[in-house]
PDB file of C-alpha atoms in Angstrom:
ATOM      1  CA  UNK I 297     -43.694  14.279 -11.576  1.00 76.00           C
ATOM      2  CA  UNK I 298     -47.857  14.489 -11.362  1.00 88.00           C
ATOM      3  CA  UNK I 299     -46.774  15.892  -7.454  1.00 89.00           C
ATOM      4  CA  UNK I 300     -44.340  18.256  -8.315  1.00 90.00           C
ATOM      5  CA  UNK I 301     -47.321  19.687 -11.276  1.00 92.00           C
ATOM      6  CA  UNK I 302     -50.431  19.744  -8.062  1.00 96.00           C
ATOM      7  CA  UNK I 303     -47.639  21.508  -6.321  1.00 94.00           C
ATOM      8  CA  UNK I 304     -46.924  23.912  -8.543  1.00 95.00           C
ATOM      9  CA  UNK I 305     -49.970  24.548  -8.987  1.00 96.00           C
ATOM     10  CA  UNK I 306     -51.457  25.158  -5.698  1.00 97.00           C
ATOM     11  CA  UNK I 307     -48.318  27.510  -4.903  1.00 97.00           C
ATOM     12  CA  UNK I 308     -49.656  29.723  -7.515  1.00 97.00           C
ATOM     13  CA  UNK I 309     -52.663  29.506  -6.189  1.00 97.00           C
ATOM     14  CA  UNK I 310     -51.987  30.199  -3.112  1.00 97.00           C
ATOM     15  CA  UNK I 311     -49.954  33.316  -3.822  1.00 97.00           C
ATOM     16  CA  UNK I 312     -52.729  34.884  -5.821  1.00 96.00           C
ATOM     17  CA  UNK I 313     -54.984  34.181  -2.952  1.00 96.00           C
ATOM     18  CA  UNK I 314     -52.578  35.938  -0.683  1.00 97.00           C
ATOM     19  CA  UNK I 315     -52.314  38.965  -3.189  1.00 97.00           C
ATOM     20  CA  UNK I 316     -55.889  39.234  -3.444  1.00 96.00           C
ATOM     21  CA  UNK I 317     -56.012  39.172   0.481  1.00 96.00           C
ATOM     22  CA  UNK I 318     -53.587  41.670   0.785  1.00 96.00           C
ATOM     23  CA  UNK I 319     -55.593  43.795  -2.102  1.00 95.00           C
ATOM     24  CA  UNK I 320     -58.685  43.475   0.085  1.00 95.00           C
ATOM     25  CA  UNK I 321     -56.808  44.904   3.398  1.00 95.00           C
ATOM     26  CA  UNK I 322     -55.331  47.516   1.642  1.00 94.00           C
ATOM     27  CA  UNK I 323     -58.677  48.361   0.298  1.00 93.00           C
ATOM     28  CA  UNK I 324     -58.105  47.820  -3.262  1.00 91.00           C
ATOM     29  CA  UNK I 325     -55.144  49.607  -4.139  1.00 93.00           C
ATOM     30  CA  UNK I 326     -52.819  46.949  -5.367  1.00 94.00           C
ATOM     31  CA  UNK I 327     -52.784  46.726  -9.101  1.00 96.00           C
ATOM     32  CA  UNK I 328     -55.022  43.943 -10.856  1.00 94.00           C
ATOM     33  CA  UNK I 329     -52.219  42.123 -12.597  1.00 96.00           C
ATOM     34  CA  UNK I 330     -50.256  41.627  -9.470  1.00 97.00           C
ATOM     35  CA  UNK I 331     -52.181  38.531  -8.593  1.00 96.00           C
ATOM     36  CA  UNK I 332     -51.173  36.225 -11.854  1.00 96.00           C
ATOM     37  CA  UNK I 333     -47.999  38.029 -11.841  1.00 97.00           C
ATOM     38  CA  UNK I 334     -47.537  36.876  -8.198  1.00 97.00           C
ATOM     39  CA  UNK I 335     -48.793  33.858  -8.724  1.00 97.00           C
ATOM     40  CA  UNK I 336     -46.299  32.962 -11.826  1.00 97.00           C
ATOM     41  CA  UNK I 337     -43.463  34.403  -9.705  1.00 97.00           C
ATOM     42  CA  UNK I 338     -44.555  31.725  -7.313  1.00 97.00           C
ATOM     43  CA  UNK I 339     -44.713  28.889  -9.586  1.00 97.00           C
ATOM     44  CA  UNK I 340     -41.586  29.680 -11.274  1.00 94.00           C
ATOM     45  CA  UNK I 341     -40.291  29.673  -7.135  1.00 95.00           C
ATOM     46  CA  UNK I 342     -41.322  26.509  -6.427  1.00 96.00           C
ATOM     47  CA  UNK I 343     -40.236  24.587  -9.743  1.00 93.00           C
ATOM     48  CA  UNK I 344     -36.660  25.782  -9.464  1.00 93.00           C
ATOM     49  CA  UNK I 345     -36.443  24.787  -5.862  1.00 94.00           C
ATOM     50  CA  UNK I 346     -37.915  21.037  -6.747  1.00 93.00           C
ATOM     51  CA  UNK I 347     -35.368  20.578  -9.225  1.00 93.00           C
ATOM     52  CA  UNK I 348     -32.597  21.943  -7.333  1.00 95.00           C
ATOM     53  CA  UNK I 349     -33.613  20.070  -3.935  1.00 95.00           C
ATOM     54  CA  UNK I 350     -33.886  16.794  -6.043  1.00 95.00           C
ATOM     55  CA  UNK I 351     -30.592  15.008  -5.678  1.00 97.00           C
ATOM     56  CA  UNK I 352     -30.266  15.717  -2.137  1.00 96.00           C
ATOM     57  CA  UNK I 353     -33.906  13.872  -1.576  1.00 95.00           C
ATOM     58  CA  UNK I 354     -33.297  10.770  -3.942  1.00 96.00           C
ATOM     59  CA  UNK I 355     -29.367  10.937  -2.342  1.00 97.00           C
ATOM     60  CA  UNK I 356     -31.079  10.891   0.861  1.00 97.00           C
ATOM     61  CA  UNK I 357     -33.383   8.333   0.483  1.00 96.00           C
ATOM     62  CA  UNK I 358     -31.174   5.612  -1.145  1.00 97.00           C
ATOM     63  CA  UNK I 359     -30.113   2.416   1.189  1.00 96.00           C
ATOM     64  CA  UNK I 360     -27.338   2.502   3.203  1.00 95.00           C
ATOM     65  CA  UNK I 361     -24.952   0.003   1.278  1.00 95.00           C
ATOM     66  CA  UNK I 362     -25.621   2.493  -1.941  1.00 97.00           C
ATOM     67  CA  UNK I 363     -22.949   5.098  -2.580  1.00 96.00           C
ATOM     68  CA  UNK I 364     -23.198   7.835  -4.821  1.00 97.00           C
ATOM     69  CA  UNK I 365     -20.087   7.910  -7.379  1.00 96.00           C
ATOM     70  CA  UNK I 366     -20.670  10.655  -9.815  1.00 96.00           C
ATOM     71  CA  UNK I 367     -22.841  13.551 -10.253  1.00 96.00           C
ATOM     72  CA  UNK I 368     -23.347  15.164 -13.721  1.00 96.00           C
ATOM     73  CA  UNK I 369     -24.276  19.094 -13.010  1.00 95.00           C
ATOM     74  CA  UNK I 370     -26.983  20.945 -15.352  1.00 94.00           C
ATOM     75  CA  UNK I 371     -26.452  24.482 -17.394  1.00 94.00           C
ATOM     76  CA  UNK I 372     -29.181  25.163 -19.802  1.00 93.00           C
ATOM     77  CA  UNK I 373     -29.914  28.254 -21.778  1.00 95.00           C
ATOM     78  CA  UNK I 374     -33.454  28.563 -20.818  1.00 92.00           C
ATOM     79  CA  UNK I 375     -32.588  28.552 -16.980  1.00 90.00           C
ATOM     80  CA  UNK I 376     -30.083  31.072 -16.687  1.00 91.00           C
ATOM     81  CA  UNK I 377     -29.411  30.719 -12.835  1.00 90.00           C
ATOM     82  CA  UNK I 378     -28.220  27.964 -13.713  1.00 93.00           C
ATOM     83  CA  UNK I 379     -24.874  29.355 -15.074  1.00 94.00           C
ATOM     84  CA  UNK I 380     -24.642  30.916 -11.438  1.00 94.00           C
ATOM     85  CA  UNK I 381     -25.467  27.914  -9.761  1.00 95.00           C
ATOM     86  CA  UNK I 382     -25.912  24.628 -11.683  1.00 95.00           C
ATOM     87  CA  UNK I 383     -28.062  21.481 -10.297  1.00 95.00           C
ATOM     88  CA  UNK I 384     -27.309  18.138 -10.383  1.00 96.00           C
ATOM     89  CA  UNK I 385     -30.336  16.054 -12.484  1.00 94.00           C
ATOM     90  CA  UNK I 386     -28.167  12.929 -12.919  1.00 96.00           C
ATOM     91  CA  UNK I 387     -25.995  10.829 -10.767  1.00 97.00           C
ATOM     92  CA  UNK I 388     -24.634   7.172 -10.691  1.00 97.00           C
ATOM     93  CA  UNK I 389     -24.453   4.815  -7.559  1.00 97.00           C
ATOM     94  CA  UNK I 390     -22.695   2.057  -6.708  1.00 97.00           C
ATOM     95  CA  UNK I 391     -24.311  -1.051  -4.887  1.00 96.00           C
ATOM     96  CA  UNK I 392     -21.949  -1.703  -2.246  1.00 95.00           C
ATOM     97  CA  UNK I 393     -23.582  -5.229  -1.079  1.00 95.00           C
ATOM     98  CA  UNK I 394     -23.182  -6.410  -4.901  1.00 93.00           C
ATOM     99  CA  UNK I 395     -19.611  -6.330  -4.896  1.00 93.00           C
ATOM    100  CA  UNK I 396     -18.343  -9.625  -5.496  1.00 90.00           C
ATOM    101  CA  UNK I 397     -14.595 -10.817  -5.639  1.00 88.00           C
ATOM    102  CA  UNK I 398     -13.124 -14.181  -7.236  1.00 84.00           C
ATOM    103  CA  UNK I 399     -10.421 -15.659  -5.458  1.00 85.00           C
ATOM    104  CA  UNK I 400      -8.592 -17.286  -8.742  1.00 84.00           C
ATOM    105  CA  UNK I 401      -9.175 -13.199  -9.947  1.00 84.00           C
ATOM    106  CA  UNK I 402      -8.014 -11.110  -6.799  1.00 86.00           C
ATOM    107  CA  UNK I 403      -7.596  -8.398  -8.564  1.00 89.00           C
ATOM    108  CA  UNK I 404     -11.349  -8.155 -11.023  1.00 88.00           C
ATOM    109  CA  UNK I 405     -14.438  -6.907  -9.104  1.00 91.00           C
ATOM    110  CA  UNK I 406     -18.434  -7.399 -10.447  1.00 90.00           C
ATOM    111  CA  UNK I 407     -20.738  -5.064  -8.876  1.00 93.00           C
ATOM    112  CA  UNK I 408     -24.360  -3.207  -9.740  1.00 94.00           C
ATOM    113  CA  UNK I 409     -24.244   0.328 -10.861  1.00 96.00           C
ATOM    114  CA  UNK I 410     -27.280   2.338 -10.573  1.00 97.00           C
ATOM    115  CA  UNK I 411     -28.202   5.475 -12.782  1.00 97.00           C
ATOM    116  CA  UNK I 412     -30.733   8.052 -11.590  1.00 97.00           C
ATOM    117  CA  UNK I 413     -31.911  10.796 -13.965  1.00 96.00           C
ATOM    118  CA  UNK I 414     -34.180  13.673 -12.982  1.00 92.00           C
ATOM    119  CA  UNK I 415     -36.972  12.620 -15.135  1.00 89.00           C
ATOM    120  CA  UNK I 416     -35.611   9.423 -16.100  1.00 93.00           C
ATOM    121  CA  UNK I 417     -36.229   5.892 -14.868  1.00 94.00           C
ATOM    122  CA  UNK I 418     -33.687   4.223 -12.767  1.00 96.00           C
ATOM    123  CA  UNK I 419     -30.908   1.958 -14.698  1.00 96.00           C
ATOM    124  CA  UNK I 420     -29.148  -1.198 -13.546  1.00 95.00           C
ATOM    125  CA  UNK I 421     -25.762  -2.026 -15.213  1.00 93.00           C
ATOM    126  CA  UNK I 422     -23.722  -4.834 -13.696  1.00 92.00           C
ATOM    127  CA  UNK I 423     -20.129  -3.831 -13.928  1.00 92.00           C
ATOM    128  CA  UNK I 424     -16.698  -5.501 -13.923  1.00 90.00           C
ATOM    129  CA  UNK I 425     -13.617  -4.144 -13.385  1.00 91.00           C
ATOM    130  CA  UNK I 426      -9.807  -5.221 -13.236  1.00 90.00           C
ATOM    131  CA  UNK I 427      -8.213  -3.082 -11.681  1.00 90.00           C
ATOM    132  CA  UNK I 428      -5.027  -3.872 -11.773  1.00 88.00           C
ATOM    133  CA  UNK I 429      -5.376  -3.653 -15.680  1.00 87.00           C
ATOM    134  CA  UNK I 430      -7.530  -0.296 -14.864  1.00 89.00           C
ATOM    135  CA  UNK I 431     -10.224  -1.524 -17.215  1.00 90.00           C
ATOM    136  CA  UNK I 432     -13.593  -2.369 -16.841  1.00 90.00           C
ATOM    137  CA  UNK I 433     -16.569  -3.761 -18.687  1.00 88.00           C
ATOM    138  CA  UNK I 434     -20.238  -3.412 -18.933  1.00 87.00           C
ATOM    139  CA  UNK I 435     -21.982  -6.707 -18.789  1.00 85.00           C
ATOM    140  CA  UNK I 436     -25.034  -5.148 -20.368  1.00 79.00           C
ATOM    141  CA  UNK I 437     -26.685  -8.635 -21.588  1.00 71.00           C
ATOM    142  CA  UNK I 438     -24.928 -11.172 -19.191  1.00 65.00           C
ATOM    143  CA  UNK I 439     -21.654 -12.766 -18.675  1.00 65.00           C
ATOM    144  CA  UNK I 440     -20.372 -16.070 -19.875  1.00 67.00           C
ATOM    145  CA  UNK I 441     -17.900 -17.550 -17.045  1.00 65.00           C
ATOM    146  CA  UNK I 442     -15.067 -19.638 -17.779  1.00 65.00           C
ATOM    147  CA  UNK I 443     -13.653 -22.459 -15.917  1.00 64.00           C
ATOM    148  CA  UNK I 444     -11.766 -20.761 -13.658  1.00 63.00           C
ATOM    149  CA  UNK I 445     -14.371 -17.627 -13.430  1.00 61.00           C
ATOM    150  CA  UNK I 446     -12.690 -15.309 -15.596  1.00 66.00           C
ATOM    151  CA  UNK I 447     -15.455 -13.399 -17.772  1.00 67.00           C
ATOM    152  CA  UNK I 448     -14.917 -14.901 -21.210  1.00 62.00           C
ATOM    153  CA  UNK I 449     -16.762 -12.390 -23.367  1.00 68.00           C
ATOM    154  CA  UNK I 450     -16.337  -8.674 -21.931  1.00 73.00           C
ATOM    155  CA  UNK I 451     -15.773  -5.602 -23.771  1.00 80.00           C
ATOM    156  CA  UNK I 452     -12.851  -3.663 -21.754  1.00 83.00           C
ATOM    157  CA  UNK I 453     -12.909  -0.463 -21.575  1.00 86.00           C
ATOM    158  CA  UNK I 454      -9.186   1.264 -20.791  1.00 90.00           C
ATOM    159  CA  UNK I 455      -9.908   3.418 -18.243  1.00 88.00           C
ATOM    160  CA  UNK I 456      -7.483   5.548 -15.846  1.00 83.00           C
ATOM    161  CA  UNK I 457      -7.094   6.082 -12.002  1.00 74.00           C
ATOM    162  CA  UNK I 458      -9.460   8.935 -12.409  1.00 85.00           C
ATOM    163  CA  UNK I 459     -13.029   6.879 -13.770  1.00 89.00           C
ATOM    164  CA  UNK I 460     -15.493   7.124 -10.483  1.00 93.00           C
ATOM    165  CA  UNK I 461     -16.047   3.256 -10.915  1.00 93.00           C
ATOM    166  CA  UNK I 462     -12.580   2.298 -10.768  1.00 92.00           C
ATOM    167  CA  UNK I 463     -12.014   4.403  -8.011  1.00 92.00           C
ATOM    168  CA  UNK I 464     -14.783   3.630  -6.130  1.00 93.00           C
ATOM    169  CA  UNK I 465     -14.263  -0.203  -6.442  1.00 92.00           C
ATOM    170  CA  UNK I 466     -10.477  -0.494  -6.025  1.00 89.00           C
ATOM    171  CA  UNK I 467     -10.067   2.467  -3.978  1.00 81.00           C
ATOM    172  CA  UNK I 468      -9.302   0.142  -1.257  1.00 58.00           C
ATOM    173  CA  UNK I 469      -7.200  -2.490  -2.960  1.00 47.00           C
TER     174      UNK I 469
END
């Protein structure tokens, strides 16, 4: 975030400075506001193209075994290009290499779900789900196993073929 403010920044300096060049060859005759005009118009520039190049560089930059599931778009009021074209500032991703199976419970799988925000932190959430039962559960403080590893104390969640975590988990069941 503290980059994304030096670069703001120094784009509107640098556009003033290129104004005030162009003033200089043209001997003056550009107007006086056009340099903090230009220089706005530049920082506005270069904020909306940070937030709208931001999942594509965190998507990018995420481990091979981590898959992106869901994307949430953005519409606000106060950035009306974004009714024309929203951004995504939120996503979920699944852990692919934290998928484990029980063999007593073919058809239940746990696995690590990870929640990037634009100007959030990053959030872990272990999830389980059945999906034969097309349920799952978020093991938020733990799990308490049973004999024969069923979780004993989950809070299902009915969910249908549609959720993004059931489909990305038993997609291929």
């Amino acid at each position: 975030m503290f980059l994304e403010l030096i670069a703001t920044v120094f784009a509107g300096i640098a556009m003033a400075g290129v104004v005030m060049l162009l003033n200089r060859v043209l001997g003056g005759r550009l107007p006086k506001w056009l340099a903090p005009v230009g220089a706005g118009v530049a920082m506005i520039a270069v904020t909306i193209s940070s937030e709208y190049s931001w999942y594509g560089r965190t998507a990018a930059a995420l481990p091979e075994d981590v898959e992106v599931i869901e994307t949430v778009d953005s519409r606000a009021i106060y950035r009306p290009w974004t009714y024309v074209a929203p951004y995504v500032d939120r996503f979920a991703a699944l852990d692919r290499a934290s998928v484990q199976t029980n063999p007593t419970l073919p058809d239940q799988r746990l696995a690590d779900l990870y929640f990037f925000g634009r100007w959030a932190a990053v959030s872990k959430l272990p999830v389980l789900v059945d999906c034969a039962g097309s349920r799952r559960a978020n093991l938020i403080d733990g799990a308490e196993f049973g004999d024969d590893g069923a979780i004993l104390d989950a809070d299902w969640v009915a969910a249908d073929d549609s959720d993004a975590v059931i489909r990305a988990l038993c997609g291929d069941a």
